[in-house]
Structure formats: C-alpha cells, structure tokens
JSON list of C-alpha atoms in Angstrom, two decimals:
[
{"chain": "C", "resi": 1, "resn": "UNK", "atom": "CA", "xyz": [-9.79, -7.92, 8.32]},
{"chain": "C", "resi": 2, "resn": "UNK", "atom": "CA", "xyz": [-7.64, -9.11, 5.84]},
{"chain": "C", "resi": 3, "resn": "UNK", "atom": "CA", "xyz": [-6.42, -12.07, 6.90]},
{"chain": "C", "resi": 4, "resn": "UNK", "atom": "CA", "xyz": [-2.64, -11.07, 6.48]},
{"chain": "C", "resi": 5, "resn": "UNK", "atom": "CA", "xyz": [-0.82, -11.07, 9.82]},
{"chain": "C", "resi": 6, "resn": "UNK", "atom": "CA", "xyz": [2.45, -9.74, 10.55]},
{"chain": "C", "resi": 7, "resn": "UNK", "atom": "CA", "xyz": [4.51, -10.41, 13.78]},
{"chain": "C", "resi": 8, "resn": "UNK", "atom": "CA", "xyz": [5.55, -8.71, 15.94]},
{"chain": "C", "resi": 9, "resn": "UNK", "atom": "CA", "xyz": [3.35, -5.64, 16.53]},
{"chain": "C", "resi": 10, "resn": "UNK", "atom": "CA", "xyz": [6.35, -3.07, 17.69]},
{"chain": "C", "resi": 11, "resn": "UNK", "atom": "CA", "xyz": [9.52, -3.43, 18.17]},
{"chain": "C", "resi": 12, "resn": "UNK", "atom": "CA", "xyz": [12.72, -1.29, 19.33]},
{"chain": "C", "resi": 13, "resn": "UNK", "atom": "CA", "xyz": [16.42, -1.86, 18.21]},
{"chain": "C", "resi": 14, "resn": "UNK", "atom": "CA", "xyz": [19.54, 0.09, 18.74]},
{"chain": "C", "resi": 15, "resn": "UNK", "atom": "CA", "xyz": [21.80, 1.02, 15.71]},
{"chain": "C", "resi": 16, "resn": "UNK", "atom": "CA", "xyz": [23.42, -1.67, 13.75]},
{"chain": "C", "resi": 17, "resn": "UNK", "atom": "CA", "xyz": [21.60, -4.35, 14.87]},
{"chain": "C", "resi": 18, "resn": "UNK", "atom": "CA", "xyz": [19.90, -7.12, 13.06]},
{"chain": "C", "resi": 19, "resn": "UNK", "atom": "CA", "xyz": [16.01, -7.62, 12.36]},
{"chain": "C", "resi": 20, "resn": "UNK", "atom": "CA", "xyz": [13.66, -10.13, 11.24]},
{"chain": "C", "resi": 21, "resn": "UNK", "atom": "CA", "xyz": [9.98, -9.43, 10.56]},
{"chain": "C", "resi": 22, "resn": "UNK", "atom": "CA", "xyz": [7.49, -12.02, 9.45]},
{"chain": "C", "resi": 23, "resn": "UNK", "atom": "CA", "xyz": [4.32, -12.19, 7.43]},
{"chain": "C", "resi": 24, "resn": "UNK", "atom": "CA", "xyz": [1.73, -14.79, 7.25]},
{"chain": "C", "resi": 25, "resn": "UNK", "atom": "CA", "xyz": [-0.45, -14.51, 3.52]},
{"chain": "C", "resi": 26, "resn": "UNK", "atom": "CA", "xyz": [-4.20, -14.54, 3.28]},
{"chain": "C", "resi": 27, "resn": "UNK", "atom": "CA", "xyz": [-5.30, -18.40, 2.21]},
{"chain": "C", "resi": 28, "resn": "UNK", "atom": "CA", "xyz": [-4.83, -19.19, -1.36]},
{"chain": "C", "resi": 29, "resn": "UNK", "atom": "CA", "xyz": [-2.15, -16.12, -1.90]},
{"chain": "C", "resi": 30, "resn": "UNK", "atom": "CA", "xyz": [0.96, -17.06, -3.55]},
{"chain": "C", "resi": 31, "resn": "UNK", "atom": "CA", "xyz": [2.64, -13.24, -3.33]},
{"chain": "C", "resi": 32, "resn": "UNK", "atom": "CA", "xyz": [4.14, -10.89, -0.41]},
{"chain": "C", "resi": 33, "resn": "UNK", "atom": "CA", "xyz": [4.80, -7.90, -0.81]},
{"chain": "C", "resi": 34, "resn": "UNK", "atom": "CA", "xyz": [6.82, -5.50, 1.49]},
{"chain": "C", "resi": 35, "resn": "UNK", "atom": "CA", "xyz": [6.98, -1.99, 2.27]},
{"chain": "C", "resi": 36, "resn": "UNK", "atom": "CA", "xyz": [8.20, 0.60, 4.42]},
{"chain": "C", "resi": 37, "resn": "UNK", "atom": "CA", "xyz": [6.12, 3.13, 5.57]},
{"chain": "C", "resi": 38, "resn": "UNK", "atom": "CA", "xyz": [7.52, 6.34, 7.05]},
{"chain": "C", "resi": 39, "resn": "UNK", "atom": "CA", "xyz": [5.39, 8.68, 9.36]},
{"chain": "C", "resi": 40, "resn": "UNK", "atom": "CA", "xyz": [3.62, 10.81, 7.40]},
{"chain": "C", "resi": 41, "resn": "UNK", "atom": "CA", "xyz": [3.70, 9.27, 4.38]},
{"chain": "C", "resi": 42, "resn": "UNK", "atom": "CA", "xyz": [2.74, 6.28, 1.95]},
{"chain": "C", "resi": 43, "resn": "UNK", "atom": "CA", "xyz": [4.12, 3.04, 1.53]},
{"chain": "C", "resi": 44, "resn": "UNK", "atom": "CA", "xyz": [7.29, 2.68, -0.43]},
{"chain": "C", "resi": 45, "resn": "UNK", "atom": "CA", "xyz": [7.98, -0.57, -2.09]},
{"chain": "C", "resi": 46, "resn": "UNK", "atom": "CA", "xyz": [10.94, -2.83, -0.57]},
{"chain": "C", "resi": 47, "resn": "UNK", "atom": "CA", "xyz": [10.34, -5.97, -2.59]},
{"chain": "C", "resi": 48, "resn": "UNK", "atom": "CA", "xyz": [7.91, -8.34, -4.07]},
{"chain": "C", "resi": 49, "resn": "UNK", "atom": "CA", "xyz": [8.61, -12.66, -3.69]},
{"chain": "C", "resi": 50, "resn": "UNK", "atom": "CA", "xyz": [6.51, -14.81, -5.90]},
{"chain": "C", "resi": 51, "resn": "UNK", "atom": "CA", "xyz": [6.05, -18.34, -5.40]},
{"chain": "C", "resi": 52, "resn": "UNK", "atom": "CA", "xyz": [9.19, -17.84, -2.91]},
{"chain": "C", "resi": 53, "resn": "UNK", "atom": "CA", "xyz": [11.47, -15.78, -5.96]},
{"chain": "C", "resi": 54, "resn": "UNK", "atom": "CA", "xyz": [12.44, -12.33, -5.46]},
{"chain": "C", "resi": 55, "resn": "UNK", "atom": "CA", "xyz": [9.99, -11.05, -8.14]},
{"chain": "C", "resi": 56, "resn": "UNK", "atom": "CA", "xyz": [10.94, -7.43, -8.32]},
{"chain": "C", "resi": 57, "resn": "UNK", "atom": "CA", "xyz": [12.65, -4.84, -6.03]},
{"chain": "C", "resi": 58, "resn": "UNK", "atom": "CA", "xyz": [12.72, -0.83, -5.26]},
{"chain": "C", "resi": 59, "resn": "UNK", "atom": "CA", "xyz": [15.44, 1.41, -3.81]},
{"chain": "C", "resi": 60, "resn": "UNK", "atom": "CA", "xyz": [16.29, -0.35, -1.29]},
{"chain": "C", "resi": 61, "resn": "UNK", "atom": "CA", "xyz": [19.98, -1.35, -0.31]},
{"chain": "C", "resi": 62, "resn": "UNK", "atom": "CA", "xyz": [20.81, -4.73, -0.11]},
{"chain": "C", "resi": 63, "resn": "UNK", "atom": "CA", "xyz": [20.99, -5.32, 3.76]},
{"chain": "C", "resi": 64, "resn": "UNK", "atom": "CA", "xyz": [17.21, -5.21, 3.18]},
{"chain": "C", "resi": 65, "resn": "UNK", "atom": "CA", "xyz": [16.62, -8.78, 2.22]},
{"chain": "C", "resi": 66, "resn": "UNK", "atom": "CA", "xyz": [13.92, -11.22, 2.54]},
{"chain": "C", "resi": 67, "resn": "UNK", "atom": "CA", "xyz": [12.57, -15.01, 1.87]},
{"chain": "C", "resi": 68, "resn": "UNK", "atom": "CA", "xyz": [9.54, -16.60, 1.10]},
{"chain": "C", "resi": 69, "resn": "UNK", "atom": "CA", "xyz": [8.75, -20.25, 2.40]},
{"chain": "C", "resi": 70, "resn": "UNK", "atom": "CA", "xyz": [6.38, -22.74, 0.87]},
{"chain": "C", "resi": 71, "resn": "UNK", "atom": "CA", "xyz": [3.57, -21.79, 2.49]},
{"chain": "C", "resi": 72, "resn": "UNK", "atom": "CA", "xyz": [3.69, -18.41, 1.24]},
{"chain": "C", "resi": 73, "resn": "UNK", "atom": "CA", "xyz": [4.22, -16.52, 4.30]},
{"chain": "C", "resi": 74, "resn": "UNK", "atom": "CA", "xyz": [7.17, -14.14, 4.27]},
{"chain": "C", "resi": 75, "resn": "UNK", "atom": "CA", "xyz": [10.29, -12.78, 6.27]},
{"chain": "C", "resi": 76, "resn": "UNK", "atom": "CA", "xyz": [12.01, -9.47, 5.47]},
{"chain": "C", "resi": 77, "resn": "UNK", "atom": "CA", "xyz": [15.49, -8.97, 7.29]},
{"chain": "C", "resi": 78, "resn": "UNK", "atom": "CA", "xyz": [17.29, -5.73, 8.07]},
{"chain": "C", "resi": 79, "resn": "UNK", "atom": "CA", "xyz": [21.01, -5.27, 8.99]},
{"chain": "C", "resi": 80, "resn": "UNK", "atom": "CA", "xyz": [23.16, -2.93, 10.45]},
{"chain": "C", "resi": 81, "resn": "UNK", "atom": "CA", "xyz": [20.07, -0.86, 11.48]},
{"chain": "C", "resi": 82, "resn": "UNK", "atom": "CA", "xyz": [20.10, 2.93, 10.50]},
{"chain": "C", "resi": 83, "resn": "UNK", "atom": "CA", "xyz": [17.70, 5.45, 12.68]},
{"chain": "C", "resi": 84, "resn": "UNK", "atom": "CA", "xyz": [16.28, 6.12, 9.11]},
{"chain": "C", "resi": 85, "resn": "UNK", "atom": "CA", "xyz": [14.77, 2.72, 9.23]},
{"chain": "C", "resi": 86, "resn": "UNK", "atom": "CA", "xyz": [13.03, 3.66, 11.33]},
{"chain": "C", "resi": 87, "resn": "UNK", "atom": "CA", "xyz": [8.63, 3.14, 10.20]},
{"chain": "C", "resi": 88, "resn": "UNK", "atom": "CA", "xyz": [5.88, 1.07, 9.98]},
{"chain": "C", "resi": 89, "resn": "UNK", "atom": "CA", "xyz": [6.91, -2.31, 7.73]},
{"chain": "C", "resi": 90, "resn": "UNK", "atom": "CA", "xyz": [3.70, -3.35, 5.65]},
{"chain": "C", "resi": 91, "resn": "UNK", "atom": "CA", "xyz": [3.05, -6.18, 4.10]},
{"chain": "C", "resi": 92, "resn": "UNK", "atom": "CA", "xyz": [0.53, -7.32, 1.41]},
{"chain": "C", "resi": 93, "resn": "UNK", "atom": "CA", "xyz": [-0.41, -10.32, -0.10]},
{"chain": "C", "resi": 94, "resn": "UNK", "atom": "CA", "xyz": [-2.00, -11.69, -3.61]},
{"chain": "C", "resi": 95, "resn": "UNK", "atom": "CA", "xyz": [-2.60, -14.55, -5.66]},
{"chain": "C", "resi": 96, "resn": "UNK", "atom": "CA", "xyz": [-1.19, -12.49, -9.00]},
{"chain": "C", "resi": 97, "resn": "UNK", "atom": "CA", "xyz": [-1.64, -15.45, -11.20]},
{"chain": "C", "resi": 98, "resn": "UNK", "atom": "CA", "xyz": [-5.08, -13.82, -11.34]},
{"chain": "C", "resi": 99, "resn": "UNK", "atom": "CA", "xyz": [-5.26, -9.98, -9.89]},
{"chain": "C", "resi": 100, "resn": "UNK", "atom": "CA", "xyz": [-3.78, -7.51, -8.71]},
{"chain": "C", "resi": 101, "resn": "UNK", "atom": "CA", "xyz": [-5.29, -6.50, -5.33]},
{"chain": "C", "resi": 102, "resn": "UNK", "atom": "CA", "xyz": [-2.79, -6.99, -2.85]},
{"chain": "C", "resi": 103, "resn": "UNK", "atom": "CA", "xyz": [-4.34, -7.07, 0.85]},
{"chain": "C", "resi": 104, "resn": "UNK", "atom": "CA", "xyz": [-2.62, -5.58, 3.56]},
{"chain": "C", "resi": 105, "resn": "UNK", "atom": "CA", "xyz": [-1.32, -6.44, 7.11]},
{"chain": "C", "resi": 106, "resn": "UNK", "atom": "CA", "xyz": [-1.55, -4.23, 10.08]},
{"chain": "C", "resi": 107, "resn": "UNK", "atom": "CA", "xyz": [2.31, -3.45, 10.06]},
{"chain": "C", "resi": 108, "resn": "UNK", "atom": "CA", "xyz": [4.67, -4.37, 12.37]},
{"chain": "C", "resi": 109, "resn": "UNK", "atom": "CA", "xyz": [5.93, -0.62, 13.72]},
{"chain": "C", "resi": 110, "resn": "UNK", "atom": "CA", "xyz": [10.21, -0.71, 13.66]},
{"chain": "C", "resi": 111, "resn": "UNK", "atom": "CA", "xyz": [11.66, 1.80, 16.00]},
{"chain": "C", "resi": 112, "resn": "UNK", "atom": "CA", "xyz": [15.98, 2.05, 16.11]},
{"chain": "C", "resi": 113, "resn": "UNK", "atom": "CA", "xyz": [17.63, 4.19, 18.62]},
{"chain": "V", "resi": 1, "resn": "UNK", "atom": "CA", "xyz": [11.34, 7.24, -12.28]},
{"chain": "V", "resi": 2, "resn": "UNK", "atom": "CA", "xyz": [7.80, 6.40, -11.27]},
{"chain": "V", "resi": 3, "resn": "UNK", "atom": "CA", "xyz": [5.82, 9.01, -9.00]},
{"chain": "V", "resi": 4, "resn": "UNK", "atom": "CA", "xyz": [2.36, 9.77, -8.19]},
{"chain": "V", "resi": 5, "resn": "UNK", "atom": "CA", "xyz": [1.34, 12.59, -6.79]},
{"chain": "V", "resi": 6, "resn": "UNK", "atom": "CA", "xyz": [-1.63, 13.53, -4.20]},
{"chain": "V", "resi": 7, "resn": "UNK", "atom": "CA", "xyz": [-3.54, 16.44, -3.27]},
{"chain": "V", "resi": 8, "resn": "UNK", "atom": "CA", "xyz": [-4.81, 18.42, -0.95]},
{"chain": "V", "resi": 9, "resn": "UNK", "atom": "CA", "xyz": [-2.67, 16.79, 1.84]},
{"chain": "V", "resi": 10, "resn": "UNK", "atom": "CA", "xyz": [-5.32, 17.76, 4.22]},
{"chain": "V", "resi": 11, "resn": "UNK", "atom": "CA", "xyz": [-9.06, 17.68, 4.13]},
{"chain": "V", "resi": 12, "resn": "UNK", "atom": "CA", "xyz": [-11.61, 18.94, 6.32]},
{"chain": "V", "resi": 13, "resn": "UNK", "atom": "CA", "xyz": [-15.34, 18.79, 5.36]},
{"chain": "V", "resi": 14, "resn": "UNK", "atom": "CA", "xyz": [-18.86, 18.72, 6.91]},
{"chain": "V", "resi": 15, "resn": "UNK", "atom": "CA", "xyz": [-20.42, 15.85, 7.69]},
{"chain": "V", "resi": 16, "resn": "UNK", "atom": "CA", "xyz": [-22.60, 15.20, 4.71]},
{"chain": "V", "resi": 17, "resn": "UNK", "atom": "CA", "xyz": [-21.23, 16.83, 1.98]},
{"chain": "V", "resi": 18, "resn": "UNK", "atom": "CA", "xyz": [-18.63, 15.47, -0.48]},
{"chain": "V", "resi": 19, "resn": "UNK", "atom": "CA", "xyz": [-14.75, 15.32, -0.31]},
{"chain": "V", "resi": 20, "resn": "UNK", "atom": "CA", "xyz": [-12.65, 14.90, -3.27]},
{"chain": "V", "resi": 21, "resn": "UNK", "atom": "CA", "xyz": [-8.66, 13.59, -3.66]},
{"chain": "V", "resi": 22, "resn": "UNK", "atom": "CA", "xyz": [-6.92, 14.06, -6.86]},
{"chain": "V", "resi": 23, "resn": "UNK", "atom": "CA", "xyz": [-3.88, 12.18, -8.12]},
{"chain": "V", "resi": 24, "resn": "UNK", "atom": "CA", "xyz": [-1.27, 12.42, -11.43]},
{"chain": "V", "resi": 25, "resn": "UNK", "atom": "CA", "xyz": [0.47, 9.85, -12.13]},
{"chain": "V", "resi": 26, "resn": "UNK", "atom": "CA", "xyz": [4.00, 9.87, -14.35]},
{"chain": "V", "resi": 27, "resn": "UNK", "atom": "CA", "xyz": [4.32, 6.12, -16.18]},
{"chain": "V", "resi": 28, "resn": "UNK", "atom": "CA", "xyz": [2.14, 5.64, -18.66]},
{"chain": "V", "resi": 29, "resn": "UNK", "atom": "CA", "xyz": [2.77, 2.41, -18.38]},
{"chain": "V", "resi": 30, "resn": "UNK", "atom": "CA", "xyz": [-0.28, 2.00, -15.13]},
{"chain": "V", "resi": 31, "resn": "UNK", "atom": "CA", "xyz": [-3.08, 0.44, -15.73]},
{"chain": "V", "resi": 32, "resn": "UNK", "atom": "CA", "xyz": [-4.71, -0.46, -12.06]},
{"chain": "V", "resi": 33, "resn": "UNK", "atom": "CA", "xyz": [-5.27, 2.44, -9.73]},
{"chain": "V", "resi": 34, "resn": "UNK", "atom": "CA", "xyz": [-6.41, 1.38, -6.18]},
{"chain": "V", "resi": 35, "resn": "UNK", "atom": "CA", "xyz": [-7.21, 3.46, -3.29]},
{"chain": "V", "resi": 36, "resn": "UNK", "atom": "CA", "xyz": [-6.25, 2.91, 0.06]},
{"chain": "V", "resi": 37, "resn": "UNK", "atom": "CA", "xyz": [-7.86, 4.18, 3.47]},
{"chain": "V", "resi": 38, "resn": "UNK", "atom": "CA", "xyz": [-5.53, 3.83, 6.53]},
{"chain": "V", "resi": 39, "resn": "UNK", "atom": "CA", "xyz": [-7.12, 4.26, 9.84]},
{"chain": "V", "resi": 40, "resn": "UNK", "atom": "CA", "xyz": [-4.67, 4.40, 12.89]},
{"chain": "V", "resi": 41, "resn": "UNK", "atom": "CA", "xyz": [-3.09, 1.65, 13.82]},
{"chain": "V", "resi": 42, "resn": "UNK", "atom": "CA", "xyz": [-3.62, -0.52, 10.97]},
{"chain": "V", "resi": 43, "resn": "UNK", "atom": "CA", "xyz": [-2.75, -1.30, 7.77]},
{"chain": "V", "resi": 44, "resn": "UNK", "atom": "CA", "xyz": [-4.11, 0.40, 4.55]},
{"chain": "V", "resi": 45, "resn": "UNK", "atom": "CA", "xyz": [-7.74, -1.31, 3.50]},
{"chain": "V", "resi": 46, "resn": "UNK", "atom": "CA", "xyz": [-8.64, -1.35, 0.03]},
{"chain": "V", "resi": 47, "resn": "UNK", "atom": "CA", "xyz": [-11.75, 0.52, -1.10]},
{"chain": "V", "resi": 48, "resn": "UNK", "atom": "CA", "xyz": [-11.70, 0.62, -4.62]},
{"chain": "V", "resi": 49, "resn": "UNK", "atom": "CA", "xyz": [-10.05, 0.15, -7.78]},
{"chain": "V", "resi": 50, "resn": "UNK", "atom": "CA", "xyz": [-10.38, 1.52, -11.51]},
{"chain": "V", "resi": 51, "resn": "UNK", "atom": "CA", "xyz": [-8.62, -0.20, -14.41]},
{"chain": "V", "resi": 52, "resn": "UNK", "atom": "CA", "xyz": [-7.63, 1.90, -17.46]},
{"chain": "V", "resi": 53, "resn": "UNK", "atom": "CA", "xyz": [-9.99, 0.19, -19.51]},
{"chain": "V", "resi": 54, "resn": "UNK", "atom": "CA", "xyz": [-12.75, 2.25, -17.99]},
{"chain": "V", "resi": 55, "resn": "UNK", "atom": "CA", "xyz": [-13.51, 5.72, -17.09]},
{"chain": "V", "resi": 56, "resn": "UNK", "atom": "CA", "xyz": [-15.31, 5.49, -13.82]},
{"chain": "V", "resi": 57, "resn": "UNK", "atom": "CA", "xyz": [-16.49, 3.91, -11.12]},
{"chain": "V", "resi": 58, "resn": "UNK", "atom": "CA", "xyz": [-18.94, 3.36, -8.37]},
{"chain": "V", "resi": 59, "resn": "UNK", "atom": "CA", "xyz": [-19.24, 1.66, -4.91]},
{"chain": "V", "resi": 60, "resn": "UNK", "atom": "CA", "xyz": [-22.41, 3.46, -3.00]},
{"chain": "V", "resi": 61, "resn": "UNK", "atom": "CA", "xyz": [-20.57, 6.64, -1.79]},
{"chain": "V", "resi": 62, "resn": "UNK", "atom": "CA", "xyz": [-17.32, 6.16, -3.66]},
{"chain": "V", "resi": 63, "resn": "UNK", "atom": "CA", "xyz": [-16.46, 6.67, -7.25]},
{"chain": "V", "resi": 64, "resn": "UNK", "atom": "CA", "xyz": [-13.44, 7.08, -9.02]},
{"chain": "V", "resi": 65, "resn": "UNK", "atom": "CA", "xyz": [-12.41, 8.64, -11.87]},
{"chain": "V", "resi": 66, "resn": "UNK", "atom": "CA", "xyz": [-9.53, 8.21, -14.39]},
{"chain": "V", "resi": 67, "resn": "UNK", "atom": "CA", "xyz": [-8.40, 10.27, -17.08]},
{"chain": "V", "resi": 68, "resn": "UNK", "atom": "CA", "xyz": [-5.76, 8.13, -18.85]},
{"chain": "V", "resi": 69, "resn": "UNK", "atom": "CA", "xyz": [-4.39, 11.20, -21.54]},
{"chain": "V", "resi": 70, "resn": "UNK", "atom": "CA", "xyz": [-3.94, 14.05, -18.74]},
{"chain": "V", "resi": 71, "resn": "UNK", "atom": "CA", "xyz": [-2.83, 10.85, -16.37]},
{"chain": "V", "resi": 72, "resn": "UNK", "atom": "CA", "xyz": [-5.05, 11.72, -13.68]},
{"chain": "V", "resi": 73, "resn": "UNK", "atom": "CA", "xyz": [-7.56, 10.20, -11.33]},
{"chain": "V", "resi": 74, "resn": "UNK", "atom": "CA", "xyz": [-9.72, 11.08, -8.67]},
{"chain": "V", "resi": 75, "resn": "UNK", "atom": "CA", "xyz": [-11.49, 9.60, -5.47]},
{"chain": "V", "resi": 76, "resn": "UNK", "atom": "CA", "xyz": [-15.26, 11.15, -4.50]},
{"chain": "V", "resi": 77, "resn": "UNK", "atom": "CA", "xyz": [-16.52, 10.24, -1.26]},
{"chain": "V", "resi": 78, "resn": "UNK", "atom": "CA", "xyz": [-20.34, 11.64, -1.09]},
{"chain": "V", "resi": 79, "resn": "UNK", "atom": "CA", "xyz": [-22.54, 12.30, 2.01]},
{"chain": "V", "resi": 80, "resn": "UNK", "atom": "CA", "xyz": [-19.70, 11.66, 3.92]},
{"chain": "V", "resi": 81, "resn": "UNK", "atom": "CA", "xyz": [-19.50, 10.09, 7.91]},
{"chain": "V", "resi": 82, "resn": "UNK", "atom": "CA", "xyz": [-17.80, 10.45, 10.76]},
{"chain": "V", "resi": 83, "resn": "UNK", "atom": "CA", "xyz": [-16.16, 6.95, 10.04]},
{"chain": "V", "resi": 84, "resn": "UNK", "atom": "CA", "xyz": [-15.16, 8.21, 6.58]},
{"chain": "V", "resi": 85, "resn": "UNK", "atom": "CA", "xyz": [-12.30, 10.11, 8.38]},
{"chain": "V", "resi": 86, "resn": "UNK", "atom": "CA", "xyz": [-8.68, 8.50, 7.91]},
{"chain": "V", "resi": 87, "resn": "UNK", "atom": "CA", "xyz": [-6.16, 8.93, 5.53]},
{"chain": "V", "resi": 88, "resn": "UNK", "atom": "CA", "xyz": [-6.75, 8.15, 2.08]},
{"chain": "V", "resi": 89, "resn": "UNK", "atom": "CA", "xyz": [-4.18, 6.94, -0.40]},
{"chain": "V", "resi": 90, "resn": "UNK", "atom": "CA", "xyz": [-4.19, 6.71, -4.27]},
{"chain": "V", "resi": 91, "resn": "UNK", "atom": "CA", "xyz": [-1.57, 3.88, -6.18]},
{"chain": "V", "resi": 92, "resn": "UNK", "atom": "CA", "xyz": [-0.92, 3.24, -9.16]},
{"chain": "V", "resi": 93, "resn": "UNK", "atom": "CA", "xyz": [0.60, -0.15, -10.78]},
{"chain": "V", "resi": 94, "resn": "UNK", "atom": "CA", "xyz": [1.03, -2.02, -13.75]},
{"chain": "V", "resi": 95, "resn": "UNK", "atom": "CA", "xyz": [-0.62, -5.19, -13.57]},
{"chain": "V", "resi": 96, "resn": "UNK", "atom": "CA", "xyz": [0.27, -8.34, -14.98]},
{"chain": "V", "resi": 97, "resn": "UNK", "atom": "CA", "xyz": [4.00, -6.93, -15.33]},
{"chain": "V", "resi": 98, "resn": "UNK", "atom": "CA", "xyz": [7.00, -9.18, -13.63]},
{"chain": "V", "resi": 99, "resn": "UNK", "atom": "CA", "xyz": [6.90, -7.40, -10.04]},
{"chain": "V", "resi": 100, "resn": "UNK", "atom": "CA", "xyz": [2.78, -6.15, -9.30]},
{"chain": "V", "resi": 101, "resn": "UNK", "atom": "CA", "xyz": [4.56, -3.66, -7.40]},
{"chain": "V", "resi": 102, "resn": "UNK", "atom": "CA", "xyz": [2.17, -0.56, -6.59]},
{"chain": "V", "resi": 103, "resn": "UNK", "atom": "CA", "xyz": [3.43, 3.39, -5.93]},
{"chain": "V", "resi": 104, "resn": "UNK", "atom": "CA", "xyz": [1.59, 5.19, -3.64]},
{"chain": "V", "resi": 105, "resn": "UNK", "atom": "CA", "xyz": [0.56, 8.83, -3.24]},
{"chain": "V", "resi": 106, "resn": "UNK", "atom": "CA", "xyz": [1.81, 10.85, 0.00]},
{"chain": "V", "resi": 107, "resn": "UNK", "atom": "CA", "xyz": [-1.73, 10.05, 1.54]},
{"chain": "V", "resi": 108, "resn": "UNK", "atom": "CA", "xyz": [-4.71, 13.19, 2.32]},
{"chain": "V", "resi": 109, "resn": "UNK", "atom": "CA", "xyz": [-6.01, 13.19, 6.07]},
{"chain": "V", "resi": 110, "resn": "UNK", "atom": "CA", "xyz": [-9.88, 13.42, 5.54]},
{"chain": "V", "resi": 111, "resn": "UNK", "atom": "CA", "xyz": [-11.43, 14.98, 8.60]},
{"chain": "V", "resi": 112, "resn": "UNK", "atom": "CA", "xyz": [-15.01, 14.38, 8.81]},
{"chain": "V", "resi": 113, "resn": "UNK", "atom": "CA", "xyz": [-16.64, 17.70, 11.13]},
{"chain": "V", "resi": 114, "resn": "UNK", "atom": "CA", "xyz": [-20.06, 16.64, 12.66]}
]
C-alpha cells in the first residue's frame, strides 16, 4: 500500500451535476497529482498542486478544478457532469522537492448517467 | 504534443518464460520513465524506474531498458508468475520541470498461463 487514500470508493451522478473527490497524501508528500482514467486505458493528467498552487495542468476544461489544503491532501471538483466523465479518478502523491515517483491511490471510480 | 506509445496491447505467455512491453516516446525532453502495474481494483503500483542517465536496469525479474536516440524503452519480466498478470503501463516525464506531470502508455494486459 501506498499510503495515498482517496474517498469515496464509487460513486454515481446524473448529468450536470456537481462533484467533489478527495485525496489524502502519503506522510511527508507535499504534491497531488490527479488523473482520469478511462476504461481501457492509462491515466491522463488533469492537474498537478504543489505546496497548495496549481503547478501545471493538461487538457482539461476548466469546470475541472481542484485545491490543495495545508496538509497536503487534495480535492478535485467537477461541474456540470458530462457521461464522458465518466472513469476511474487517480490520484498520486510526491515530495518533488526531491523525486519524482509519484505514489498512487486506489481511485475513486466516477460513474454519470 | 506529448505521446507515448505501448505495445503489444495484449500479452499472453507461459508461466516461466519471459514477457516483454515496448514503448516510444515523442518529447525529447523525458528523462524519468516509470512503469506501472495495475491490478483490478486498485491503483497503478510502481515497479520500476530508469533515468536517462543510464541504459538499464534491474530489480530481480524486472529490467528495463532505454534507448534515448531511437526514444524507446522496454520492460522484461523473466520467469514470470501467476501474480505477474495485470496490466502494465510505461510513462514518461520530465523531472525536475515546473509540473512533474507523467504521460502514460495505453497499458498491455499480461496474462500469465500456468
């Protein structure tokens, strides 16, 4: 185990509804990382908060948005849901001031109807 | 834009011999290449990692291998397991840049037959 948790586990929303997914860091990490993983294939990179900073950002539109507090952990909010948004939302955490392996979380596993 | 590529999608060997995943990556900016294993359920596990600044490496069954002027790299699993089946995932990154952000592969399905 990593020692990244995310919350919840599964969850089920209808279309254009709002969504807030949460992320506690390993101990001593001062990065999250978030991603969006569609069945069948790999992670794809939402956005990166560093010592609670937006720190870098993919193709993502901006009703995907996110904080980090001061102790690290990490929520990433969707709105006006899309059945595309549908997947599995990873995250990982790191202490980048000094590497680069990021450690994941089991996912929390989005499902819009 | 940034894109790494993976292949075969699917894998199926015997339990004992080797399986091997090969990945091209497109910025030549990357410099750390990890690889990911994702069992079901969970999230994906780190199981090694290869810098550019060498040329291989080895964890008991797993190496990896990086060839920074075609821009390719490859995982080698050796006397493989039952528990060695899962999907596998290669990344790339460049680290130490503003956002450690890290582009994945479309993952290869390793099936382990006993």
């Amino acid at each position: 185990e990593t020692g990244v948790t995310q919350s919840p586990t599964h969850l089920i929303k209808t279309r254009g509804q709002q969504v807030t997914l949460r992320c506690s860091s390993q101990s001593g990490h001062n990065t999250v990382s978030w991603y969006q993983q569609a069945l069948g294939q790999g992670p794809q990179f939402i956005f990166q908060y560093y010592r609670e900073e937006e720190n870098g950002r993919g193709n993502f539109p901006p009703r995907f948005s996110g904080l980090q507090f001061p102790n690290y952990s990490s929520e990433l909010n969707v709105n006006a849901l899309e059945l595309d948004d549908s997947a599995l939302y990873l995250c990982a955490s790191q202490n980048r001031d000094y590497y680069n392996e990021q450690f994941f979380g089991p996912g929390t596993r989005l499902t819009v109807l | 834009g940034e894109n790494v590529e993976q292949h075969p999608s699917t894998l199926s060997v015997q339990e004992g011999d080797s399986a091997v995943i090969k990945c091209t990556y497109s910025d030549s900016a990357s410099n750390y290449f990890p690889w990911y294993k994702q069992e079901l359920g969970k999230g994906p596990q780190l199981i090694i990692d290869i810098r550019s600044n060498v040329g291989e490496k080895k964890d008991q069954r797993i190496a990896v291998t990086l060839n920074k002027t075609a821009k390719h790299f490859s995982l080698h699993i050796t006397e493989t397991q039952p528990e060695d089946s899962a999907v596998y995932f290669c990344a790339a990154s460049i680290e130490y840049s503003s956002a450690s952000k890290i582009i994945f592969g479309s993952g290869t399905r390793l099936s382990i037959r006993p």
